[in-house]
mmCIF file of C-alpha atoms in Angstrom:
data_model
loop_
_atom_site.group_PDB
_atom_site.id
_atom_site.type_symbol
_atom_site.label_atom_id
_atom_site.label_comp_id
_atom_site.label_asym_id
_atom_site.label_seq_id
_atom_site.Cartn_x
_atom_site.Cartn_y
_atom_site.Cartn_z
ATOM 1 C CA MET A 1 65.154 118.565 90.454
ATOM 2 C CA ALA A 2 66.167 117.210 87.247
ATOM 3 C CA ASN A 3 66.712 113.206 87.113
ATOM 4 C CA ILE A 4 69.554 111.443 85.583
ATOM 5 C CA SER A 5 68.493 109.226 82.901
ATOM 6 C CA PHE A 6 69.628 105.580 83.057
ATOM 7 C CA SER A 7 71.265 104.131 79.902
ATOM 8 C CA ARG A 8 73.687 101.112 79.391
ATOM 9 C CA ARG A 9 76.353 103.691 79.088
ATOM 10 C CA LEU A 10 75.771 104.617 82.841
ATOM 11 C CA ARG A 11 76.534 101.088 84.178
ATOM 12 C CA ARG A 12 74.725 99.515 87.108
ATOM 13 C CA THR A 13 76.764 97.591 89.684
ATOM 14 C CA PRO A 14 76.776 93.985 91.089
ATOM 15 C CA PHE A 15 75.182 95.743 94.068
ATOM 16 C CA SER A 16 72.486 97.980 92.616
ATOM 17 C CA GLU A 17 69.693 95.947 93.568
ATOM 18 C CA GLY A 18 70.632 95.972 97.260
ATOM 19 C CA VAL A 19 71.511 99.536 96.977
ATOM 20 C CA GLU A 20 67.560 100.355 95.906
ATOM 21 C CA ALA A 21 66.053 97.996 98.413
ATOM 22 C CA ALA A 22 68.004 100.118 100.765
ATOM 23 C CA GLY A 23 66.203 103.183 99.910
ATOM 24 C CA VAL A 24 68.922 104.958 98.306
ATOM 25 C CA LYS A 25 67.917 108.618 97.682
ATOM 26 C CA ALA A 26 70.406 110.303 95.355
ATOM 27 C CA PHE A 27 73.286 108.965 93.087
ATOM 28 C CA THR A 28 76.280 110.613 91.482
ATOM 29 C CA VAL A 29 78.204 109.251 88.293
ATOM 30 C CA TYR A 30 81.635 108.356 88.980
ATOM 31 C CA ASN A 31 83.854 106.216 86.063
ATOM 32 C CA ARG A 32 80.338 105.833 84.409
ATOM 33 C CA MET A 33 79.031 104.142 86.962
ATOM 34 C CA LEU A 34 76.336 104.729 89.825
ATOM 35 C CA LEU A 35 77.564 105.690 93.235
ATOM 36 C CA PRO A 36 75.124 106.411 95.840
ATOM 37 C CA THR A 37 75.657 109.771 98.098
ATOM 38 C CA VAL A 38 72.477 109.795 100.189
ATOM 39 C CA PHE A 39 70.244 107.153 101.944
ATOM 40 C CA ASP A 40 68.528 108.873 104.955
ATOM 41 C CA SER A 41 70.066 112.455 104.946
ATOM 42 C CA VAL A 42 73.769 113.484 104.985
ATOM 43 C CA GLU A 43 73.811 114.508 108.451
ATOM 44 C CA ALA A 44 71.689 110.905 109.534
ATOM 45 C CA ASP A 45 74.174 109.086 107.396
ATOM 46 C CA TYR A 46 77.198 110.683 109.103
ATOM 47 C CA ARG A 47 75.705 109.997 112.561
ATOM 48 C CA HIS A 48 75.037 106.373 111.484
ATOM 49 C CA LEU A 49 78.834 105.780 109.959
ATOM 50 C CA LYS A 50 80.422 107.223 113.063
ATOM 51 C CA LYS A 51 78.457 104.866 115.675
ATOM 52 C CA HIS A 52 77.513 101.613 113.732
ATOM 53 C CA VAL A 53 78.640 99.826 110.727
ATOM 54 C CA GLN A 54 77.671 100.320 106.738
ATOM 55 C CA VAL A 55 77.995 98.439 103.610
ATOM 56 C CA TRP A 56 79.202 100.540 100.772
ATOM 57 C CA ASP A 57 78.650 100.027 97.124
ATOM 58 C CA VAL A 58 81.954 101.460 95.590
ATOM 59 C CA SER A 59 82.152 99.458 92.582
ATOM 60 C CA CYS A 60 82.706 102.738 90.670
ATOM 61 C CA GLU A 61 86.473 102.430 92.034
ATOM 62 C CA ARG A 62 87.093 100.694 89.099
ATOM 63 C CA GLN A 63 90.285 98.595 88.688
ATOM 64 C CA VAL A 64 92.957 98.833 86.103
ATOM 65 C CA GLU A 65 94.801 95.853 86.028
ATOM 66 C CA LEU A 66 98.743 95.430 85.086
ATOM 67 C CA ARG A 67 99.770 91.791 84.049
ATOM 68 C CA GLY A 68 102.902 90.139 82.454
ATOM 69 C CA PRO A 69 106.640 90.800 83.062
ATOM 70 C CA ASP A 70 106.627 94.426 82.620
ATOM 71 C CA ALA A 71 103.877 95.106 85.058
ATOM 72 C CA ALA A 72 106.143 96.255 88.148
ATOM 73 C CA ARG A 73 107.938 98.520 85.748
ATOM 74 C CA LEU A 74 104.963 100.261 84.308
ATOM 75 C CA MET A 75 103.487 100.721 87.937
ATOM 76 C CA GLN A 76 106.630 102.564 88.680
ATOM 77 C CA MET A 77 106.637 104.549 85.394
ATOM 78 C CA LEU A 78 102.904 106.232 86.384
ATOM 79 C CA THR A 79 103.731 107.353 90.530
ATOM 80 C CA PRO A 80 106.696 109.154 91.781
ATOM 81 C CA ARG A 81 106.126 106.932 94.714
ATOM 82 C CA ASP A 82 109.144 104.641 95.036
ATOM 83 C CA LEU A 83 107.542 100.864 94.868
ATOM 84 C CA ARG A 84 110.554 98.913 94.950
ATOM 85 C CA GLY A 85 110.074 97.947 98.853
ATOM 86 C CA MET A 86 106.380 97.234 98.100
ATOM 87 C CA LEU A 87 105.660 93.678 98.757
ATOM 88 C CA PRO A 88 102.923 91.390 97.443
ATOM 89 C CA GLY A 89 99.758 91.628 100.145
ATOM 90 C CA GLN A 90 100.416 95.655 100.313
ATOM 91 C CA CYS A 91 98.238 98.560 99.136
ATOM 92 C CA TYR A 92 99.907 101.921 98.651
ATOM 93 C CA TYR A 93 98.372 105.270 98.123
ATOM 94 C CA VAL A 94 100.043 106.652 95.168
ATOM 95 C CA PRO A 95 99.580 109.632 93.031
ATOM 96 C CA ILE A 96 99.554 108.973 89.468
ATOM 97 C CA VAL A 97 101.161 112.074 87.323
ATOM 98 C CA ASP A 98 101.509 113.104 83.923
ATOM 99 C CA GLU A 99 104.633 114.179 82.121
ATOM 100 C CA THR A 100 104.276 117.539 83.601
ATOM 101 C CA GLY A 101 103.860 116.421 87.124
ATOM 102 C CA GLY A 102 99.971 116.911 86.910
ATOM 103 C CA MET A 103 97.985 114.533 88.934
ATOM 104 C CA LEU A 104 96.021 112.454 86.717
ATOM 105 C CA ASN A 105 94.299 110.194 89.698
ATOM 106 C CA ASP A 106 95.101 109.386 93.027
ATOM 107 C CA PRO A 107 94.359 105.702 93.630
ATOM 108 C CA VAL A 108 95.110 102.837 95.763
ATOM 109 C CA ALA A 109 97.920 100.274 93.962
ATOM 110 C CA VAL A 110 97.263 96.704 95.182
ATOM 111 C CA LYS A 111 100.202 94.250 94.709
ATOM 112 C CA LEU A 112 98.868 90.753 93.956
ATOM 113 C CA SER A 113 101.970 89.475 92.892
ATOM 114 C CA GLU A 114 105.251 90.612 90.970
ATOM 115 C CA ASP A 115 103.331 90.584 87.670
ATOM 116 C CA ARG A 116 100.027 91.408 88.739
ATOM 117 C CA TRP A 117 98.852 94.562 90.293
ATOM 118 C CA TRP A 118 95.394 96.535 90.483
ATOM 119 C CA ILE A 119 95.004 99.937 90.230
ATOM 120 C CA SER A 120 91.800 101.099 92.243
ATOM 121 C CA ILE A 121 91.014 104.451 90.724
ATOM 122 C CA ALA A 122 89.398 107.657 91.410
ATOM 123 C CA ASP A 123 86.994 109.168 88.728
ATOM 124 C CA SER A 124 89.188 109.660 85.608
ATOM 125 C CA ASP A 125 89.823 107.593 82.162
ATOM 126 C CA LEU A 126 93.179 106.427 83.712
ATOM 127 C CA LEU A 127 92.965 103.003 81.869
ATOM 128 C CA LEU A 128 93.303 104.903 78.479
ATOM 129 C CA TRP A 129 96.553 106.970 79.909
ATOM 130 C CA VAL A 130 97.838 103.635 81.122
ATOM 131 C CA LYS A 131 97.060 101.416 78.076
ATOM 132 C CA GLY A 132 99.191 104.367 76.131
ATOM 133 C CA ILE A 133 102.186 104.126 78.182
ATOM 134 C CA ALA A 134 102.287 100.622 77.659
ATOM 135 C CA ASN A 135 101.781 100.524 74.034
ATOM 136 C CA GLY A 136 103.910 103.677 73.365
ATOM 137 C CA TYR A 137 107.086 101.874 75.281
ATOM 138 C CA ARG A 138 106.241 98.313 73.925
ATOM 139 C CA LEU A 139 106.372 96.812 77.384
ATOM 140 C CA ASP A 140 105.328 93.019 77.900
ATOM 141 C CA VAL A 141 102.035 93.700 79.907
ATOM 142 C CA LEU A 142 98.446 93.389 79.652
ATOM 143 C CA VAL A 143 96.360 96.404 80.744
ATOM 144 C CA ASP A 144 92.680 96.139 80.897
ATOM 145 C CA GLU A 145 89.472 96.445 83.214
ATOM 146 C CA PRO A 146 88.836 93.115 85.070
ATOM 147 C CA ASP A 147 85.239 92.498 86.356
ATOM 148 C CA VAL A 148 86.262 93.431 89.888
ATOM 149 C CA SER A 149 83.717 95.662 92.298
ATOM 150 C CA PRO A 150 84.806 96.838 95.461
ATOM 151 C CA LEU A 151 82.427 96.553 98.402
ATOM 152 C CA ALA A 152 83.598 98.510 101.409
ATOM 153 C CA VAL A 153 82.455 97.778 105.133
ATOM 154 C CA GLN A 154 83.059 100.810 106.979
ATOM 155 C CA GLY A 155 82.271 101.909 110.780
ATOM 156 C CA PRO A 156 83.249 101.164 114.489
ATOM 157 C CA MET A 157 81.696 97.623 113.848
ATOM 158 C CA ALA A 158 83.435 96.836 110.902
ATOM 159 C CA ASP A 159 85.758 94.075 112.486
ATOM 160 C CA GLU A 160 82.776 92.477 114.018
ATOM 161 C CA LEU A 161 80.524 92.228 111.082
ATOM 162 C CA MET A 162 83.530 91.073 109.051
ATOM 163 C CA SER A 163 84.470 88.342 111.229
ATOM 164 C CA ARG A 164 80.961 86.745 111.047
ATOM 165 C CA VAL A 165 81.257 86.412 107.208
ATOM 166 C CA PHE A 166 84.655 85.984 106.894
ATOM 167 C CA GLY A 167 86.245 84.491 110.147
ATOM 168 C CA GLU A 168 88.347 85.643 112.955
ATOM 169 C CA ARG A 169 91.443 85.640 110.596
ATOM 170 C CA VAL A 170 90.113 89.026 108.901
ATOM 171 C CA LYS A 171 90.909 91.086 112.174
ATOM 172 C CA ASP A 172 94.615 90.405 111.696
ATOM 173 C CA ILE A 173 94.762 92.500 108.555
ATOM 174 C CA ARG A 174 96.796 95.375 109.321
ATOM 175 C CA PHE A 175 95.989 98.768 107.752
ATOM 176 C CA PHE A 176 96.677 99.099 104.219
ATOM 177 C CA LYS A 177 97.165 95.585 103.666
ATOM 178 C CA PHE A 178 95.172 92.743 102.508
ATOM 179 C CA ASP A 179 94.594 89.094 102.517
ATOM 180 C CA MET A 180 92.691 86.527 100.625
ATOM 181 C CA PHE A 181 89.215 84.870 101.928
ATOM 182 C CA GLU A 182 86.866 82.266 100.438
ATOM 183 C CA PHE A 183 83.354 83.340 99.976
ATOM 184 C CA ALA A 184 81.037 81.160 97.730
ATOM 185 C CA GLY A 185 83.614 79.297 96.366
ATOM 186 C CA ARG A 186 85.772 82.529 95.140
ATOM 187 C CA ASP A 187 88.979 83.780 96.529
ATOM 188 C CA LEU A 188 88.543 87.346 97.490
ATOM 189 C CA ALA A 189 91.119 90.131 98.347
ATOM 190 C CA ILE A 190 90.145 91.858 101.434
ATOM 191 C CA ALA A 191 92.010 94.864 102.382
ATOM 192 C CA ARG A 192 92.059 97.111 105.800
ATOM 193 C CA SER A 193 91.161 100.502 103.933
ATOM 194 C CA GLY A 194 88.387 102.795 102.979
ATOM 195 C CA TYR A 195 87.414 106.297 102.114
ATOM 196 C CA SER A 196 86.374 107.140 105.741
ATOM 197 C CA LYS A 197 88.441 107.407 108.798
ATOM 198 C CA GLN A 198 85.980 105.579 110.951
ATOM 199 C CA GLY A 199 87.960 102.144 110.355
ATOM 200 C CA GLY A 200 86.808 99.328 107.827
ATOM 201 C CA PHE A 201 87.436 96.983 104.940
ATOM 202 C CA GLU A 202 87.295 96.964 101.494
ATOM 203 C CA ILE A 203 86.178 93.687 99.456
ATOM 204 C CA TYR A 204 87.611 93.203 96.204
ATOM 205 C CA VAL A 205 84.678 91.269 94.424
ATOM 206 C CA GLU A 206 85.992 89.377 91.572
ATOM 207 C CA GLY A 207 83.138 88.392 89.482
ATOM 208 C CA SER A 208 79.842 90.204 89.395
ATOM 209 C CA ASP A 209 77.430 87.005 89.850
ATOM 210 C CA ILE A 210 78.250 86.887 93.523
ATOM 211 C CA GLY A 211 77.763 90.318 94.362
ATOM 212 C CA MET A 212 74.328 90.374 95.597
ATOM 213 C CA THR A 213 74.988 86.849 97.683
ATOM 214 C CA LEU A 214 77.501 88.684 99.567
ATOM 215 C CA TRP A 215 75.552 91.613 99.928
ATOM 216 C CA ASN A 216 72.565 89.496 101.749
ATOM 217 C CA ALA A 217 75.531 87.877 103.637
ATOM 218 C CA LEU A 218 76.639 90.929 105.550
ATOM 219 C CA PHE A 219 73.492 92.350 105.999
ATOM 220 C CA SER A 220 71.868 89.081 107.455
ATOM 221 C CA ALA A 221 75.184 88.724 109.690
ATOM 222 C CA GLY A 222 74.636 92.340 110.883
ATOM 223 C CA GLU A 223 71.172 92.997 111.792
ATOM 224 C CA ASP A 224 72.024 93.198 115.530
ATOM 225 C CA LEU A 225 74.611 95.527 114.439
ATOM 226 C CA ASN A 226 72.424 97.971 113.006
ATOM 227 C CA VAL A 227 74.184 97.495 109.696
ATOM 228 C CA ARG A 228 72.821 99.763 107.119
ATOM 229 C CA ALA A 229 73.695 100.556 103.427
ATOM 230 C CA GLY A 230 75.747 103.591 103.220
ATOM 231 C CA CYS A 231 78.060 105.753 101.063
ATOM 232 C CA PRO A 232 81.114 108.118 101.209
ATOM 233 C CA ASN A 233 79.857 110.741 103.335
ATOM 234 C CA LEU A 234 80.858 114.672 102.689
ATOM 235 C CA ILE A 235 81.201 115.623 106.067
ATOM 236 C CA GLU A 236 83.046 113.086 107.623
ATOM 237 C CA ARG A 237 85.757 112.901 104.565
ATOM 238 C CA ILE A 238 86.166 116.544 104.874
ATOM 239 C CA GLU A 239 86.623 116.308 108.410
ATOM 240 C CA ALA A 240 89.239 113.806 107.852
ATOM 241 C CA GLY A 241 91.025 115.740 105.050
ATOM 242 C CA LEU A 242 90.160 113.100 102.511
ATOM 243 C CA LEU A 243 90.410 114.488 98.783
ATOM 244 C CA SER A 244 88.285 113.788 95.982
ATOM 245 C CA TYR A 245 90.070 113.798 92.504
ATOM 246 C CA GLY A 246 88.109 116.029 90.396
ATOM 247 C CA ASN A 247 87.017 118.321 93.436
ATOM 248 C CA ASP A 248 89.790 119.271 95.275
ATOM 249 C CA MET A 249 92.502 118.480 92.607
ATOM 250 C CA THR A 250 92.753 117.816 88.934
ATOM 251 C CA ASP A 251 95.936 117.358 86.368
ATOM 252 C CA ASP A 252 96.532 121.047 86.921
ATOM 253 C CA ASN A 253 97.905 120.547 90.432
ATOM 254 C CA THR A 254 100.869 118.530 91.445
ATOM 255 C CA PRO A 255 101.084 116.168 94.405
ATOM 256 C CA HIS A 256 103.124 118.912 96.446
ATOM 257 C CA GLU A 257 100.316 121.345 95.745
ATOM 258 C CA CYS A 258 97.689 118.613 97.048
ATOM 259 C CA GLY A 259 99.552 117.829 100.245
ATOM 260 C CA LEU A 260 100.936 114.605 98.725
ATOM 261 C CA GLY A 261 104.395 115.305 98.916
ATOM 262 C CA LYS A 262 105.173 112.780 101.465
ATOM 263 C CA PHE A 263 104.003 110.268 98.716
ATOM 264 C CA CYS A 264 106.646 111.350 96.282
ATOM 265 C CA ASN A 265 110.073 109.750 96.128
ATOM 266 C CA THR A 266 111.035 111.795 93.449
ATOM 267 C CA HIS A 267 114.788 111.181 93.634
ATOM 268 C CA THR A 268 114.523 107.569 93.899
ATOM 269 C CA ALA A 269 111.337 106.784 91.755
ATOM 270 C CA ILE A 270 113.328 106.054 88.617
ATOM 271 C CA GLY A 271 111.278 105.783 85.560
ATOM 272 C CA CYS A 272 108.543 107.817 86.727
ATOM 273 C CA ILE A 273 107.216 109.568 83.633
ATOM 274 C CA GLY A 274 106.734 112.919 85.640
ATOM 275 C CA ARG A 275 109.965 113.018 87.465
ATOM 276 C CA ASP A 276 112.033 115.518 85.907
ATOM 277 C CA ALA A 277 109.140 118.045 86.357
ATOM 278 C CA LEU A 278 108.589 116.959 90.082
ATOM 279 C CA LEU A 279 111.972 117.611 90.655
ATOM 280 C CA ARG A 280 111.818 120.898 89.833
ATOM 281 C CA VAL A 281 108.790 121.260 92.101
ATOM 282 C CA ALA A 282 110.184 119.669 94.900
ATOM 283 C CA LYS A 283 113.509 121.767 94.644
ATOM 284 C CA GLU A 284 111.396 124.823 94.551
ATOM 285 C CA GLY A 285 108.350 124.038 96.584
ATOM 286 C CA PRO A 286 104.877 124.676 95.555
ATOM 287 C CA ILE A 287 103.352 128.456 95.241
ATOM 288 C CA GLN A 288 99.703 126.911 96.516
ATOM 289 C CA GLN A 289 98.768 124.119 98.655
ATOM 290 C CA ILE A 290 95.677 122.626 99.902
ATOM 291 C CA ARG A 291 94.449 123.777 103.439
ATOM 292 C CA PRO A 292 91.643 123.100 105.869
ATOM 293 C CA ILE A 293 89.679 126.188 106.422
ATOM 294 C CA GLU A 294 86.974 126.954 109.086
ATOM 295 C CA ILE A 295 84.098 129.053 107.578
ATOM 296 C CA ALA A 296 82.410 131.098 110.317
ATOM 297 C CA GLY A 297 78.518 131.404 110.669
ATOM 298 C CA PRO A 298 75.451 129.296 110.058
ATOM 299 C CA ALA A 299 75.491 125.981 107.709
ATOM 300 C CA VAL A 300 76.863 126.880 104.220
ATOM 301 C CA GLY A 301 75.375 125.365 101.212
ATOM 302 C CA ALA A 302 76.457 123.026 98.865
ATOM 303 C CA CYS A 303 79.788 123.748 97.188
ATOM 304 C CA VAL A 304 79.113 122.625 93.460
ATOM 305 C CA ALA A 305 81.391 125.033 92.069
ATOM 306 C CA PRO A 306 84.475 126.741 93.397
ATOM 307 C CA TRP A 307 84.353 129.602 95.823
ATOM 308 C CA SER A 308 86.757 132.314 95.713
ATOM 309 C CA VAL A 309 88.888 133.129 98.558
ATOM 310 C CA TYR A 310 90.315 136.559 99.265
ATOM 311 C CA ALA A 311 92.241 138.602 101.751
ATOM 312 C CA GLN A 312 92.151 142.418 101.959
ATOM 313 C CA GLY A 313 90.255 142.444 98.418
ATOM 314 C CA LYS A 314 92.996 140.160 96.530
ATOM 315 C CA ARG A 315 91.877 136.666 95.497
ATOM 316 C CA VAL A 316 94.353 134.370 97.291
ATOM 317 C CA GLY A 317 92.703 130.935 96.557
ATOM 318 C CA GLN A 318 89.374 128.602 96.301
ATOM 319 C CA ILE A 319 87.376 126.335 98.535
ATOM 320 C CA THR A 320 86.437 123.016 96.752
ATOM 321 C CA SER A 321 84.673 121.103 99.314
ATOM 322 C CA ALA A 322 82.554 122.428 102.404
ATOM 323 C CA ALA A 323 80.015 121.490 104.531
ATOM 324 C CA TRP A 324 78.444 122.104 108.242
ATOM 325 C CA SER A 325 79.933 119.730 110.745
ATOM 326 C CA PRO A 326 77.560 118.825 113.651
ATOM 327 C CA ASP A 327 80.680 117.355 115.570
ATOM 328 C CA PHE A 328 82.582 120.415 115.279
ATOM 329 C CA ASN A 329 79.872 122.871 115.404
ATOM 330 C CA THR A 330 81.318 124.812 112.350
ATOM 331 C CA ASN A 331 81.763 124.792 108.654
ATOM 332 C CA VAL A 332 84.566 122.541 107.598
ATOM 333 C CA SER A 333 86.080 122.949 103.951
ATOM 334 C CA ILE A 334 88.914 122.182 101.869
ATOM 335 C CA GLY A 335 90.472 124.896 99.755
ATOM 336 C CA MET A 336 93.609 125.429 97.984
ATOM 337 C CA LEU A 337 95.531 128.546 99.029
ATOM 338 C CA LYS A 338 98.314 130.588 97.593
ATOM 339 C CA LEU A 339 101.606 130.610 99.927
ATOM 340 C CA SER A 340 101.109 133.797 100.827
ATOM 341 C CA HIS A 341 98.125 132.812 102.991
ATOM 342 C CA TRP A 342 98.255 129.073 103.921
ATOM 343 C CA ASP A 343 99.996 129.533 107.381
ATOM 344 C CA GLU A 344 97.552 128.449 110.187
ATOM 345 C CA GLY A 345 95.581 131.400 111.891
ATOM 346 C CA THR A 346 95.339 133.286 108.570
ATOM 347 C CA LYS A 347 92.483 135.536 108.321
ATOM 348 C CA ILE A 348 90.344 135.457 105.047
ATOM 349 C CA GLU A 349 87.106 135.676 103.645
ATOM 350 C CA VAL A 350 85.097 133.125 101.671
ATOM 351 C CA GLU A 351 82.659 134.055 98.961
ATOM 352 C CA THR A 352 79.854 131.740 99.173
ATOM 353 C CA PRO A 353 76.282 131.745 97.418
ATOM 354 C CA ASP A 354 74.857 133.261 100.776
ATOM 355 C CA GLY A 355 77.235 136.088 100.512
ATOM 356 C CA MET A 356 81.002 136.500 102.132
ATOM 357 C CA ARG A 357 82.221 134.594 105.042
ATOM 358 C CA GLU A 358 85.076 135.090 107.588
ATOM 359 C CA ALA A 359 87.166 132.224 107.730
ATOM 360 C CA THR A 360 90.624 130.657 109.354
ATOM 361 C CA VAL A 361 93.245 128.490 108.371
ATOM 362 C CA ARG A 362 93.882 125.404 110.067
ATOM 363 C CA GLU A 363 97.017 123.801 110.974
ATOM 364 C CA LYS A 364 95.502 120.432 110.709
ATOM 365 C CA PHE A 365 92.095 118.700 109.623
ATOM 366 C CA TRP A 366 89.688 117.765 112.307
ATOM 367 C CA VAL A 367 90.306 114.360 112.601
#
């Protein structure tokens, strides 16, 4: 197995010292930063996440900050989701699209105030696109990447751990909302959100200097909760239908193809750059769409390249993420299928590295 050569271009995080001490076994590269992918094993990490509590270094979810009088206008130009009703203290999942309606990113928008926003991005150079829009339209707004590194606390015991460090008030945060909490003399935004369905929080750590202080405080407070370092888990995210930008969708796909039409208020999202293109898509409907697909047989290997999907010898789509689910005793997967074959119960065949496998389209994801 080849190794990744570290350099200053591959950025460490404020929590890398803690991640390495916790025995991380593998990384991936995400927004030119290190993102852990395995600590014990993918299945063991999955089991622990569902029973206990984990602390995740997700600093790679870089922030694009919009600051200035035109910040709200610029934010609406980026997404077909209508943001007019969004209040400070709320987080919105927002598809970001280009002029063709293609997905550029699927971040979480954090509204700090009317004239200050963070866009917590997936893996893409969104900062450059946003800067280009701001300058091209001569908007009165500063766009940059602040020194903000998210740290996630996920799992059934997340509320208990967080209350020990930040106080009982943290439990009052509602889903996809955030509040400010003091730690080490710093005010930190804490949101009830995260890249799992096990429940938890994301702490927006503003200032790299307090990274390990916070990391150590969480582990010290959670010893009896069996707290461990963790990371987004492949099996759990597929079960939950949490999409991965760059894997399950790219700029070749519209939000409607990705099953994100409910986040597109195309008729009212006035100013969105891709609005005209998406109005046509909304009217005509997508010709392909992401679906949960159950693959028969023993555990499949890693899906490092798309697997073709066939029906009666004709290619009708592809699988982009797959894993064996211990809890559901089957291979769970995410795939993009043509309109003719995306209905629940449709029988298809998947060309895996181990050969052709029978598969079935599901109506919903597993959790």
